[in-house]
Amino acid sequence: MTSEELLYTAKELLKEEITTIAYDTWIKNMKINKLTDDTIILVAESDIHKDFIYGSYLDLISNTFKYITKKAYRIEILSQNEIDAVEAFDNKDDGDSNSDSYNISNLNPKYTFDTFVVGQNNNIAQATALAVSENPYTKYNPLFIYGGVGLGKTHLMHAIGNQTLEYNKDAKILYVTSERFLNDLVYSIKQKSNKTELFRKKYRDVDLFLMDDVQFLSGKEAAQTELFHTFNELHENKKQIVFSADRPPKDIPILEERLKSRFNWGLTVDVGLPDYETRLAILQRKSEEENFIIDNEILKFIAEKNITNIRDLEGILNNLIAYSSLLKSDITKEIAEKVVNEISMQNEKIITPDIILNTVSNYFNLSIEDLKSSKRSNEIAFPRQIGMYLCRTLLGLPYATISKIFNRKDHTTVMYAENKIKEEIKTTKETKLIVDSLTKILNDDKA
Ligand code: ADP
Ligand code: MG
């Protein structure tokens, strides 16, 4: 099957799974960019599409491809903008390969302080972020921003980068997610030779280092060590460092103490949930940006719903824009209500045993086969017990069913695991953190 045929088949299946309006808005124009042994790269029309697809349809899309190909591909989604930027970057690189092309790479120009709505939930984070871009390398080094999904952490990090460029167009800025850092590191180690040198140059020769979602480094020992040294070198050379995570440093499990202590050297700020006024201000601002004319009463109606993930608010607005252009009429309260309900429903993720197996194996960097195997070493037995415990507490499945899922002969193993983890949660802080974060990952709309 060619990649185009694959995409076509996937779209036909996806059409059946979601509402027509959602399909037309988000999926219909999606393209395929690349199909490799283990990855499918899709292209979304815009950054908004990309964010929304990531937030709402990633699991569905990835399961659909799995269903067709009988193989678990990693799905990556890029926006058309990003593809264009990369192409421009590559072309430019042919000519002069030097310094100033550096910055096009990975800052999203739309995520600026100008487009960031300040409210009671984020004013401190916004103010310190701005201070860091105006006056880097001071006492806020590193700046550590934490908060839940869709609350503007990534936006703020890019804003710091973009603002720094305003003041100094030659500043070398590097934005990475911790996953990207990890992948880069693994790749450089695999390639041996001079790749480690290149890796170090890339990460250490910068003026501003922005690392998003550091909680993913939990349990990733090699990456933590590398980050520790990267941090030291940057800090010594008075370069600004900014981190984000979904929780404060002290609550990130399986993280080296020395790194945790570095995270706390500067200032830690949080972004909280937006209140009614902030939600309304965000809705107003976004509709203005999109030149979308909508009755303020409708915006108030949406703001009253207690939707605190700002990405979801954007999703609602985008759906409304799609509705109004399709229906060629103004948005009524009924339509708004329908769209709000659709988004809320999509977010009620159903947890299944497979999802638990997947999440636990990802979290501990093991394969599902390991979890189901008879191996008894603690590196495998402990995650397995955690998995059994989660099947019990989150799904309430009978012991016998769980023992089948984990390929055990005897359901007393499951009883034992449940008791053991239950006790350990009371006595061992680390176990409690692991169970809490897995529960959180499983309950969040996006892993
Ligand atoms: P996080 O990284 O915390 O999960 P993001 O920074 O990706 O969240 O934000 C999700 C979406 O919501 C982005 O499109 C972002 O531009 C938007 N957003 C978040 N906070 C704000 C804000 N205060 N003002 C305007 N847009 C925001
Ligand atoms: Mg983010």
CSV table of C-alpha atoms and ligand atoms in Angstrom, one decimal:
chain,number,residue,atom,x,y,z
A,1,MET,CA,0.0,0.0,0.0
A,2,THR,CA,1.4,3.4,-0.9
A,3,SER,CA,1.3,6.1,1.8
A,4,GLU,CA,-1.5,7.9,-0.1
A,5,GLU,CA,-3.6,4.8,-0.1
A,6,LEU,CA,-2.9,4.3,3.5
A,7,LEU,CA,-4.0,7.8,4.3
A,8,TYR,CA,-7.1,7.3,2.2
A,9,THR,CA,-8.1,4.1,3.9
A,10,ALA,CA,-7.5,5.7,7.3
A,11,LYS,CA,-9.7,8.7,6.4
A,12,GLU,CA,-12.5,6.4,5.3
A,13,LEU,CA,-12.4,4.7,8.7
A,14,LEU,CA,-12.1,7.9,10.7
A,15,LYS,CA,-15.1,9.3,8.9
A,16,GLU,CA,-17.2,6.6,10.6
A,17,GLU,CA,-15.8,7.4,14.0
A,18,ILE,CA,-16.4,11.1,14.4
A,19,THR,CA,-19.1,13.5,13.5
A,20,THR,CA,-19.2,14.8,9.9
A,21,ILE,CA,-18.5,18.3,11.0
A,22,ALA,CA,-15.5,17.3,13.1
A,23,TYR,CA,-14.2,15.2,10.2
A,24,ASP,CA,-14.6,18.0,7.7
A,25,THR,CA,-13.0,20.5,10.0
A,26,TRP,CA,-10.0,18.5,11.3
A,27,ILE,CA,-9.3,15.4,9.3
A,28,LYS,CA,-10.5,15.8,5.7
A,29,ASN,CA,-7.6,17.9,4.5
A,30,MET,CA,-4.9,16.2,6.5
A,31,LYS,CA,-2.0,15.0,4.3
A,32,ILE,CA,0.7,12.5,4.7
A,33,ASN,CA,4.3,13.7,4.6
A,34,LYS,CA,6.3,10.6,5.3
A,35,LEU,CA,6.0,6.9,6.0
A,36,THR,CA,9.0,5.2,7.5
A,37,ASP,CA,9.5,1.9,9.2
A,38,ASP,CA,8.1,3.1,12.5
A,39,THR,CA,6.7,6.6,12.0
A,40,ILE,CA,3.9,8.2,10.1
A,41,ILE,CA,4.3,11.9,9.7
A,42,LEU,CA,1.0,13.7,8.9
A,43,VAL,CA,0.5,17.3,7.9
A,44,ALA,CA,-2.3,19.4,9.4
A,45,GLU,CA,-3.6,22.5,7.7
A,46,SER,CA,-2.5,24.9,10.4
A,47,ASP,CA,-1.0,25.1,13.9
A,48,ILE,CA,-4.5,25.2,15.3
A,49,HIS,CA,-5.4,22.1,13.4
A,50,LYS,CA,-2.3,20.4,14.6
A,51,ASP,CA,-2.9,21.3,18.2
A,52,PHE,CA,-6.4,20.2,18.1
A,53,ILE,CA,-5.7,16.9,16.4
A,54,TYR,CA,-3.0,16.2,18.9
A,55,GLY,CA,-5.3,17.0,21.7
A,56,SER,CA,-8.3,15.2,20.6
A,57,TYR,CA,-7.7,12.6,17.9
A,58,LEU,CA,-4.2,11.3,18.4
A,59,ASP,CA,-5.2,8.0,19.9
A,60,LEU,CA,-8.0,7.5,17.4
A,61,ILE,CA,-5.7,8.2,14.5
A,62,SER,CA,-2.9,6.0,15.8
A,63,ASN,CA,-5.3,3.1,16.5
A,64,THR,CA,-6.8,3.5,13.1
A,65,PHE,CA,-3.4,3.1,11.4
A,66,LYS,CA,-2.6,0.2,13.7
A,67,TYR,CA,-5.9,-1.4,12.7
A,68,ILE,CA,-5.0,-1.1,9.0
A,69,THR,CA,-1.4,-2.0,9.1
A,70,LYS,CA,-1.4,-4.3,12.1
A,71,LYS,CA,1.6,-2.4,13.3
A,72,ALA,CA,2.1,0.3,15.9
A,73,TYR,CA,3.4,3.3,14.1
A,74,ARG,CA,4.5,6.4,16.0
A,75,ILE,CA,2.3,9.2,14.7
A,76,GLU,CA,3.8,12.7,14.3
A,77,ILE,CA,1.8,15.6,13.2
A,78,LEU,CA,3.4,18.7,11.7
A,79,SER,CA,1.5,21.8,10.6
A,80,GLN,CA,1.9,23.1,7.1
A,81,ASN,CA,3.7,26.1,8.5
A,82,GLU,CA,6.3,23.9,10.1
A,83,ILE,CA,6.8,22.0,6.8
A,84,ASP,CA,7.2,25.3,5.0
A,85,ALA,CA,9.6,26.6,7.6
A,86,VAL,CA,11.7,23.5,7.5
A,87,GLU,CA,11.9,23.7,3.7
A,88,ALA,CA,12.8,27.4,3.8
A,89,PHE,CA,15.4,26.5,6.4
A,90,ASP,CA,16.9,23.7,4.4
A,91,ASN,CA,17.0,25.9,1.3
A,92,LYS,CA,18.6,28.7,3.2
A,93,ASP,CA,21.1,26.3,4.6
A,94,ASP,CA,22.4,25.6,1.2
A,95,GLY,CA,23.6,29.1,0.8
A,96,ASP,CA,25.1,30.3,4.1
A,97,SER,CA,25.0,27.8,6.8
A,98,ASN,CA,25.7,30.2,9.5
A,99,SER,CA,24.4,31.8,12.6
A,100,ASP,CA,21.3,33.7,11.8
A,101,SER,CA,19.4,30.9,10.1
A,102,TYR,CA,19.6,29.3,13.6
A,103,ASN,CA,16.5,31.0,14.9
A,104,ILE,CA,13.9,30.1,12.3
A,105,SER,CA,14.1,26.5,13.4
A,106,ASN,CA,11.8,26.0,16.3
A,107,LEU,CA,10.1,29.0,17.7
A,108,ASN,CA,6.4,29.4,16.9
A,109,PRO,CA,6.0,33.1,15.8
A,110,LYS,CA,2.4,33.1,16.9
A,111,TYR,CA,3.2,32.4,20.5
A,112,THR,CA,4.2,35.8,21.8
A,113,PHE,CA,3.5,38.0,24.8
A,114,ASP,CA,1.2,40.0,22.6
A,115,THR,CA,-1.1,37.1,22.0
A,116,PHE,CA,-1.0,35.9,25.6
A,117,VAL,CA,-4.0,36.9,27.6
A,118,VAL,CA,-3.1,37.7,31.2
A,119,GLY,CA,-5.4,36.7,34.0
A,120,GLN,CA,-5.4,35.9,37.7
A,121,ASN,CA,-4.1,32.4,36.9
A,122,ASN,CA,-1.0,33.3,35.0
A,123,ASN,CA,0.0,36.9,35.8
A,124,ILE,CA,3.0,35.9,37.9
A,125,ALA,CA,4.2,33.4,35.4
A,126,GLN,CA,3.7,35.9,32.6
A,127,ALA,CA,5.5,38.7,34.5
A,128,THR,CA,8.5,36.6,35.3
A,129,ALA,CA,8.7,35.2,31.8
A,130,LEU,CA,8.7,38.7,30.5
A,131,ALA,CA,11.4,39.7,33.0
A,132,VAL,CA,13.5,36.8,31.9
A,133,SER,CA,13.4,37.9,28.3
A,134,GLU,CA,14.1,41.6,29.1
A,135,ASN,CA,16.8,40.8,31.6
A,136,PRO,CA,18.2,37.4,31.2
A,137,TYR,CA,20.8,35.6,33.4
A,138,THR,CA,19.7,37.2,36.6
A,139,LYS,CA,18.3,35.6,39.7
A,140,TYR,CA,15.6,33.8,37.8
A,141,ASN,CA,17.9,31.2,36.4
A,142,PRO,CA,16.5,28.7,35.8
A,143,LEU,CA,12.9,29.8,35.5
A,144,PHE,CA,10.7,26.8,36.1
A,145,ILE,CA,7.1,27.1,34.9
A,146,TYR,CA,4.7,24.4,35.9
A,147,GLY,CA,0.9,23.7,35.4
A,148,GLY,CA,-1.6,21.3,33.9
A,149,VAL,CA,-2.3,20.6,30.2
A,150,GLY,CA,-3.4,23.3,27.9
A,151,LEU,CA,-2.7,26.2,30.3
A,152,GLY,CA,-0.2,28.1,28.3
A,153,LYS,CA,3.2,26.8,29.4
A,154,THR,CA,4.5,26.1,25.9
A,155,HIS,CA,3.0,29.4,24.7
A,156,LEU,CA,5.0,31.3,27.4
A,157,MET,CA,8.2,29.5,26.6
A,158,HIS,CA,8.0,30.4,22.9
A,159,ALA,CA,7.1,34.0,24.0
A,160,ILE,CA,10.3,34.2,26.0
A,161,GLY,CA,12.2,33.1,22.9
A,162,ASN,CA,10.4,35.4,20.5
A,163,GLN,CA,10.8,38.4,22.9
A,164,THR,CA,14.5,37.7,23.4
A,165,LEU,CA,14.9,37.8,19.6
A,166,GLU,CA,13.2,41.2,19.6
A,167,TYR,CA,15.9,42.5,21.9
A,168,ASN,CA,18.7,40.7,20.3
A,169,LYS,CA,18.2,39.2,16.9
A,170,ASP,CA,21.5,37.4,17.1
A,171,ALA,CA,20.7,35.5,20.2
A,172,LYS,CA,21.0,31.8,19.9
A,173,ILE,CA,17.9,30.2,21.1
A,174,LEU,CA,17.0,26.6,21.4
A,175,TYR,CA,13.6,25.3,22.3
A,176,VAL,CA,13.2,21.6,22.8
A,177,THR,CA,10.8,19.2,24.4
A,178,SER,CA,12.5,16.9,26.8
A,179,GLU,CA,11.4,14.0,24.6
A,180,ARG,CA,13.2,15.5,21.6
A,181,PHE,CA,16.3,16.0,23.8
A,182,LEU,CA,16.1,12.3,24.8
A,183,ASN,CA,15.7,11.1,21.2
A,184,ASP,CA,18.6,13.3,20.1
A,185,LEU,CA,20.8,11.9,22.8
A,186,VAL,CA,19.9,8.3,22.0
A,187,TYR,CA,20.6,8.9,18.3
A,188,SER,CA,23.9,10.6,19.0
A,189,ILE,CA,25.0,7.7,21.2
A,190,LYS,CA,24.0,5.1,18.6
A,191,GLN,CA,25.9,6.9,15.9
A,192,LYS,CA,29.0,7.1,18.1
A,193,SER,CA,31.9,8.9,16.4
A,194,ASN,CA,31.5,12.7,16.4
A,195,LYS,CA,27.8,12.8,16.9
A,196,THR,CA,28.1,13.3,20.6
A,197,GLU,CA,30.2,16.4,19.9
A,198,LEU,CA,27.5,17.7,17.6
A,199,PHE,CA,24.9,17.0,20.2
A,200,ARG,CA,26.8,18.9,22.9
A,201,LYS,CA,27.5,21.8,20.6
A,202,LYS,CA,23.8,22.0,19.7
A,203,TYR,CA,22.7,22.0,23.3
A,204,ARG,CA,25.5,23.9,25.0
A,205,ASP,CA,26.3,26.6,22.6
A,206,VAL,CA,23.2,28.7,23.1
A,207,ASP,CA,22.2,31.9,24.9
A,208,LEU,CA,18.7,30.8,25.8
A,209,PHE,CA,17.8,27.2,26.5
A,210,LEU,CA,14.1,26.4,26.7
A,211,MET,CA,13.1,22.8,27.7
A,212,ASP,CA,9.5,21.9,27.6
A,213,ASP,CA,7.8,19.2,29.6
A,214,VAL,CA,10.7,17.9,31.6
A,215,GLN,CA,8.5,15.5,33.5
A,216,PHE,CA,9.0,13.1,30.6
A,217,LEU,CA,12.6,12.6,31.8
A,218,SER,CA,11.3,10.8,34.8
A,219,GLY,CA,13.2,7.5,35.0
A,220,LYS,CA,15.4,8.3,32.0
A,221,GLU,CA,18.7,8.1,33.6
A,222,ALA,CA,21.1,8.9,30.8
A,223,ALA,CA,19.1,11.9,29.7
A,224,GLN,CA,19.0,13.2,33.2
A,225,THR,CA,22.8,12.9,33.5
A,226,GLU,CA,23.3,14.7,30.1
A,227,LEU,CA,20.8,17.4,31.1
A,228,PHE,CA,22.7,17.9,34.4
A,229,HIS,CA,25.9,18.6,32.6
A,230,THR,CA,24.2,20.7,30.0
A,231,PHE,CA,22.7,22.7,32.7
A,232,ASN,CA,26.0,23.2,34.6
A,233,GLU,CA,27.7,24.4,31.5
A,234,LEU,CA,25.0,26.8,30.5
A,235,HIS,CA,24.6,28.2,34.0
A,236,GLU,CA,28.3,28.7,34.5
A,237,ASN,CA,28.4,30.6,31.2
A,238,LYS,CA,25.5,32.8,32.4
A,239,LYS,CA,23.1,31.6,29.8
A,240,GLN,CA,19.4,31.8,30.6
A,241,ILE,CA,17.6,28.5,31.1
A,242,VAL,CA,13.8,27.9,31.3
A,243,PHE,CA,12.0,24.7,32.1
A,244,SER,CA,8.4,23.7,32.0
A,245,ALA,CA,6.6,20.7,33.5
A,246,ASP,CA,3.2,19.6,34.5
A,247,ARG,CA,4.1,19.7,38.2
A,248,PRO,CA,6.7,21.3,40.5
A,249,PRO,CA,10.2,19.7,40.6
A,250,LYS,CA,9.7,18.1,43.9
A,251,ASP,CA,6.8,16.0,42.5
A,252,ILE,CA,8.5,14.6,39.5
A,253,PRO,CA,9.2,10.9,40.3
A,254,ILE,CA,12.4,9.1,39.5
A,255,LEU,CA,14.4,12.3,39.0
A,256,GLU,CA,18.0,12.6,40.3
A,257,GLU,CA,18.3,14.7,43.4
A,258,ARG,CA,21.0,16.9,41.9
A,259,LEU,CA,18.9,17.8,39.0
A,260,LYS,CA,15.9,18.4,41.2
A,261,SER,CA,18.0,20.8,43.2
A,262,ARG,CA,19.2,22.6,40.1
A,263,PHE,CA,15.6,23.1,39.0
A,264,ASN,CA,15.1,24.9,42.2
A,265,TRP,CA,18.0,27.2,42.0
A,266,GLY,CA,16.1,30.0,40.3
A,267,LEU,CA,12.4,30.7,40.5
A,268,THR,CA,9.5,28.3,40.2
A,269,VAL,CA,6.1,29.8,39.1
A,270,ASP,CA,2.9,28.1,38.3
A,271,VAL,CA,0.1,28.6,35.7
A,272,GLY,CA,-3.3,27.8,37.2
A,273,LEU,CA,-6.7,27.3,35.9
A,274,PRO,CA,-8.3,30.3,34.2
A,275,ASP,CA,-11.3,31.8,35.9
A,276,TYR,CA,-14.5,33.0,34.2
A,277,GLU,CA,-13.1,36.5,33.4
A,278,THR,CA,-9.9,35.1,31.9
A,279,ARG,CA,-11.8,32.5,29.9
A,280,LEU,CA,-14.1,35.2,28.5
A,281,ALA,CA,-11.1,37.4,27.7
A,282,ILE,CA,-9.4,34.6,25.9
A,283,LEU,CA,-12.5,33.8,23.8
A,284,GLN,CA,-12.9,37.4,22.9
A,285,ARG,CA,-9.3,37.8,22.0
A,286,LYS,CA,-9.2,34.7,19.9
A,287,SER,CA,-12.4,35.5,18.0
A,288,GLU,CA,-10.9,39.0,17.2
A,289,GLU,CA,-7.7,37.4,16.0
A,290,GLU,CA,-9.7,35.1,13.6
A,291,ASN,CA,-11.9,38.0,12.5
A,292,PHE,CA,-14.8,35.9,13.7
A,293,ILE,CA,-17.9,37.9,14.5
A,294,ILE,CA,-19.8,36.3,17.3
A,295,ASP,CA,-22.3,37.6,19.8
A,296,ASN,CA,-20.7,38.4,23.1
A,297,GLU,CA,-23.6,36.7,24.9
A,298,ILE,CA,-22.6,33.4,23.2
A,299,LEU,CA,-19.0,33.9,24.4
A,300,LYS,CA,-20.2,34.5,27.9
A,301,PHE,CA,-22.3,31.4,27.7
A,302,ILE,CA,-19.2,29.3,26.7
A,303,ALA,CA,-17.1,31.0,29.4
A,304,GLU,CA,-19.6,30.0,32.0
A,305,LYS,CA,-19.1,26.3,31.2
A,306,ASN,CA,-16.3,25.3,33.4
A,307,ILE,CA,-13.8,24.4,30.6
A,308,THR,CA,-10.4,25.3,31.9
A,309,ASN,CA,-8.1,23.7,29.2
A,310,ILE,CA,-7.4,26.7,26.9
A,311,ARG,CA,-6.7,24.4,24.0
A,312,ASP,CA,-10.3,23.1,24.4
A,313,LEU,CA,-11.6,26.7,24.4
A,314,GLU,CA,-9.7,27.2,21.1
A,315,GLY,CA,-11.2,24.0,19.8
A,316,ILE,CA,-14.7,25.2,20.5
A,317,LEU,CA,-14.1,28.4,18.8
A,318,ASN,CA,-12.7,26.7,15.7
A,319,ASN,CA,-15.6,24.4,15.5
A,320,LEU,CA,-17.9,27.4,15.7
A,321,ILE,CA,-16.0,29.1,12.9
A,322,ALA,CA,-16.5,26.0,10.8
A,323,TYR,CA,-20.2,25.8,11.7
A,324,SER,CA,-20.8,29.4,10.8
A,325,SER,CA,-19.1,29.1,7.5
A,326,LEU,CA,-20.8,25.9,6.6
A,327,LEU,CA,-24.2,27.0,7.7
A,328,LYS,CA,-23.6,30.5,6.4
A,329,SER,CA,-25.4,31.9,9.4
A,330,ASP,CA,-24.8,33.3,12.9
A,331,ILE,CA,-24.0,31.0,15.8
A,332,THR,CA,-26.9,30.4,18.1
A,333,LYS,CA,-26.8,29.3,21.6
A,334,GLU,CA,-28.0,25.9,20.6
A,335,ILE,CA,-25.1,25.4,18.2
A,336,ALA,CA,-22.7,26.6,20.8
A,337,GLU,CA,-24.1,24.2,23.3
A,338,LYS,CA,-23.8,21.3,20.9
A,339,VAL,CA,-20.1,22.1,20.2
A,340,VAL,CA,-19.3,22.5,23.8
A,341,ASN,CA,-20.9,19.1,24.5
A,342,GLU,CA,-19.0,17.5,21.7
A,343,ILE,CA,-15.7,18.7,23.0
A,344,SER,CA,-16.5,17.7,26.5
A,345,MET,CA,-17.5,14.2,25.3
A,346,GLN,CA,-14.3,13.7,23.3
A,347,ASN,CA,-12.4,14.5,26.5
A,348,GLU,CA,-14.0,11.8,28.5
A,349,LYS,CA,-11.4,9.3,27.6
A,350,ILE,CA,-12.3,5.7,28.3
A,351,ILE,CA,-9.6,3.8,30.0
A,352,THR,CA,-9.1,0.2,28.9
A,353,PRO,CA,-6.7,-2.6,30.1
A,354,ASP,CA,-4.8,-2.1,26.8
A,355,ILE,CA,-4.4,1.6,27.5
A,356,ILE,CA,-3.1,0.8,31.0
A,357,LEU,CA,-0.6,-1.7,29.6
A,358,ASN,CA,0.5,0.8,27.1
A,359,THR,CA,0.9,3.6,29.5
A,360,VAL,CA,2.7,1.6,32.1
A,361,SER,CA,5.1,0.1,29.6
A,362,ASN,CA,5.9,3.6,28.1
A,363,TYR,CA,6.3,5.0,31.6
A,364,PHE,CA,8.9,2.4,32.6
A,365,ASN,CA,10.4,2.1,29.2
A,366,LEU,CA,9.5,-1.6,29.0
A,367,SER,CA,7.7,-3.6,26.4
A,368,ILE,CA,4.2,-5.0,26.9
A,369,GLU,CA,5.6,-8.4,26.4
A,370,ASP,CA,7.9,-7.8,29.4
A,371,LEU,CA,4.9,-6.9,31.5
A,372,LYS,CA,3.1,-10.1,30.4
A,373,SER,CA,6.2,-12.3,30.7
A,374,SER,CA,7.2,-14.5,33.5
A,375,LYS,CA,10.3,-12.5,34.2
A,376,ARG,CA,10.7,-11.8,37.9
A,377,SER,CA,13.4,-9.2,38.2
A,378,ASN,CA,12.3,-6.2,40.1
A,379,GLU,CA,12.6,-3.8,37.1
A,380,ILE,CA,9.8,-5.8,35.5
A,381,ALA,CA,7.9,-7.2,38.5
A,382,PHE,CA,7.3,-3.7,40.0
A,383,PRO,CA,5.9,-2.1,36.9
A,384,ARG,CA,3.7,-5.2,36.4
A,385,GLN,CA,2.4,-4.9,39.9
A,386,ILE,CA,1.6,-1.3,39.3
A,387,GLY,CA,-0.2,-2.2,36.2
A,388,MET,CA,-2.3,-4.8,38.0
A,389,TYR,CA,-3.0,-2.4,40.8
A,390,LEU,CA,-4.2,0.2,38.2
A,391,CYS,CA,-6.5,-2.3,36.5
A,392,ARG,CA,-8.0,-3.0,39.9
A,393,THR,CA,-8.4,0.5,41.2
A,394,LEU,CA,-9.2,2.4,37.9
A,395,LEU,CA,-11.3,-0.3,36.2
A,396,GLY,CA,-12.5,-2.4,39.1
A,397,LEU,CA,-11.8,-5.6,37.1
A,398,PRO,CA,-12.1,-9.0,38.8
A,399,TYR,CA,-8.8,-10.6,39.9
A,400,ALA,CA,-9.3,-13.5,37.4
A,401,THR,CA,-9.6,-11.1,34.5
A,402,ILE,CA,-6.6,-9.1,35.5
A,403,SER,CA,-4.5,-12.3,35.8
A,404,LYS,CA,-5.5,-13.2,32.2
A,405,ILE,CA,-4.5,-9.8,31.0
A,406,PHE,CA,-1.1,-10.2,32.5
A,407,ASN,CA,-0.8,-13.8,31.5
A,408,ARG,CA,-0.6,-15.2,35.0
A,409,LYS,CA,-1.7,-18.7,35.9
A,410,ASP,CA,-3.1,-17.7,39.2
A,411,HIS,CA,-5.2,-14.8,40.4
A,412,THR,CA,-3.6,-14.7,43.8
A,413,THR,CA,-0.6,-12.9,42.1
A,414,VAL,CA,-3.0,-10.1,41.4
A,415,MET,CA,-4.3,-10.0,44.9
A,416,TYR,CA,-0.8,-10.0,46.2
A,417,ALA,CA,0.2,-7.1,43.8
A,418,GLU,CA,-2.8,-5.1,44.8
A,419,ASN,CA,-2.0,-5.4,48.5
A,420,LYS,CA,1.6,-4.8,48.1
A,421,ILE,CA,1.2,-1.5,46.1
A,422,LYS,CA,-1.6,-0.4,48.4
A,423,GLU,CA,0.7,-0.7,51.4
A,424,GLU,CA,3.7,0.8,49.5
A,425,ILE,CA,1.7,3.9,48.6
A,426,LYS,CA,1.3,4.5,52.3
A,427,THR,CA,5.0,4.0,53.2
A,428,THR,CA,7.0,4.9,50.1
A,429,LYS,CA,6.8,8.3,48.7
A,430,GLU,CA,8.2,7.3,45.3
A,431,THR,CA,5.6,4.6,44.8
A,432,LYS,CA,2.8,7.1,45.6
A,433,LEU,CA,4.2,9.6,43.1
A,434,ILE,CA,4.4,6.9,40.4
A,435,VAL,CA,0.9,5.8,41.0
A,436,ASP,CA,-0.4,9.4,41.1
A,437,SER,CA,1.3,10.4,37.9
A,438,LEU,CA,0.2,7.3,36.0
A,439,THR,CA,-3.3,7.9,37.2
A,440,LYS,CA,-3.0,11.5,36.0
A,441,ILE,CA,-1.6,10.5,32.6
A,442,LEU,CA,-4.4,8.0,32.2
A,443,ASN,CA,-7.1,10.5,33.1
A,444,ASP,CA,-5.8,13.4,31.2
A,445,ASP,CA,-7.0,13.9,27.7
A,446,LYS,CA,-3.6,13.4,26.3
A,447,ALA,CA,-0.8,11.2,27.6
B,1,ADP,P1,0.5,23.8,27.7
B,1,ADP,O1,1.9,23.8,27.1
B,1,ADP,O2,0.5,24.3,29.1
B,1,ADP,O3,-0.1,22.4,27.6
B,1,ADP,P2,-0.1,25.5,25.5
B,1,ADP,O4,0.9,26.6,25.8
B,1,ADP,O5,0.2,24.6,24.4
B,1,ADP,O6,-0.4,24.7,26.9
B,1,ADP,O7,-1.5,26.2,25.3
B,1,ADP,C1,-2.6,25.6,24.6
B,1,ADP,C2,-3.2,26.6,23.7
B,1,ADP,O8,-3.9,27.6,24.4
B,1,ADP,C3,-2.2,27.2,22.8
B,1,ADP,O9,-2.7,27.4,21.5
B,1,ADP,C4,-2.0,28.6,23.4
B,1,ADP,O10,-1.7,29.6,22.5
B,1,ADP,C5,-3.3,28.9,24.1
B,1,ADP,N1,-3.2,29.6,25.3
B,1,ADP,C6,-2.8,29.2,26.5
B,1,ADP,N2,-2.8,30.1,27.4
B,1,ADP,C7,-3.2,31.3,26.8
B,1,ADP,C8,-3.3,32.6,27.2
B,1,ADP,N3,-3.1,33.0,28.4
B,1,ADP,N4,-3.7,33.5,26.2
B,1,ADP,C9,-3.9,33.1,24.9
B,1,ADP,N5,-3.8,31.9,24.5
B,1,ADP,C10,-3.4,30.9,25.4
B,2,MG,MG,3.0,22.3,26.3
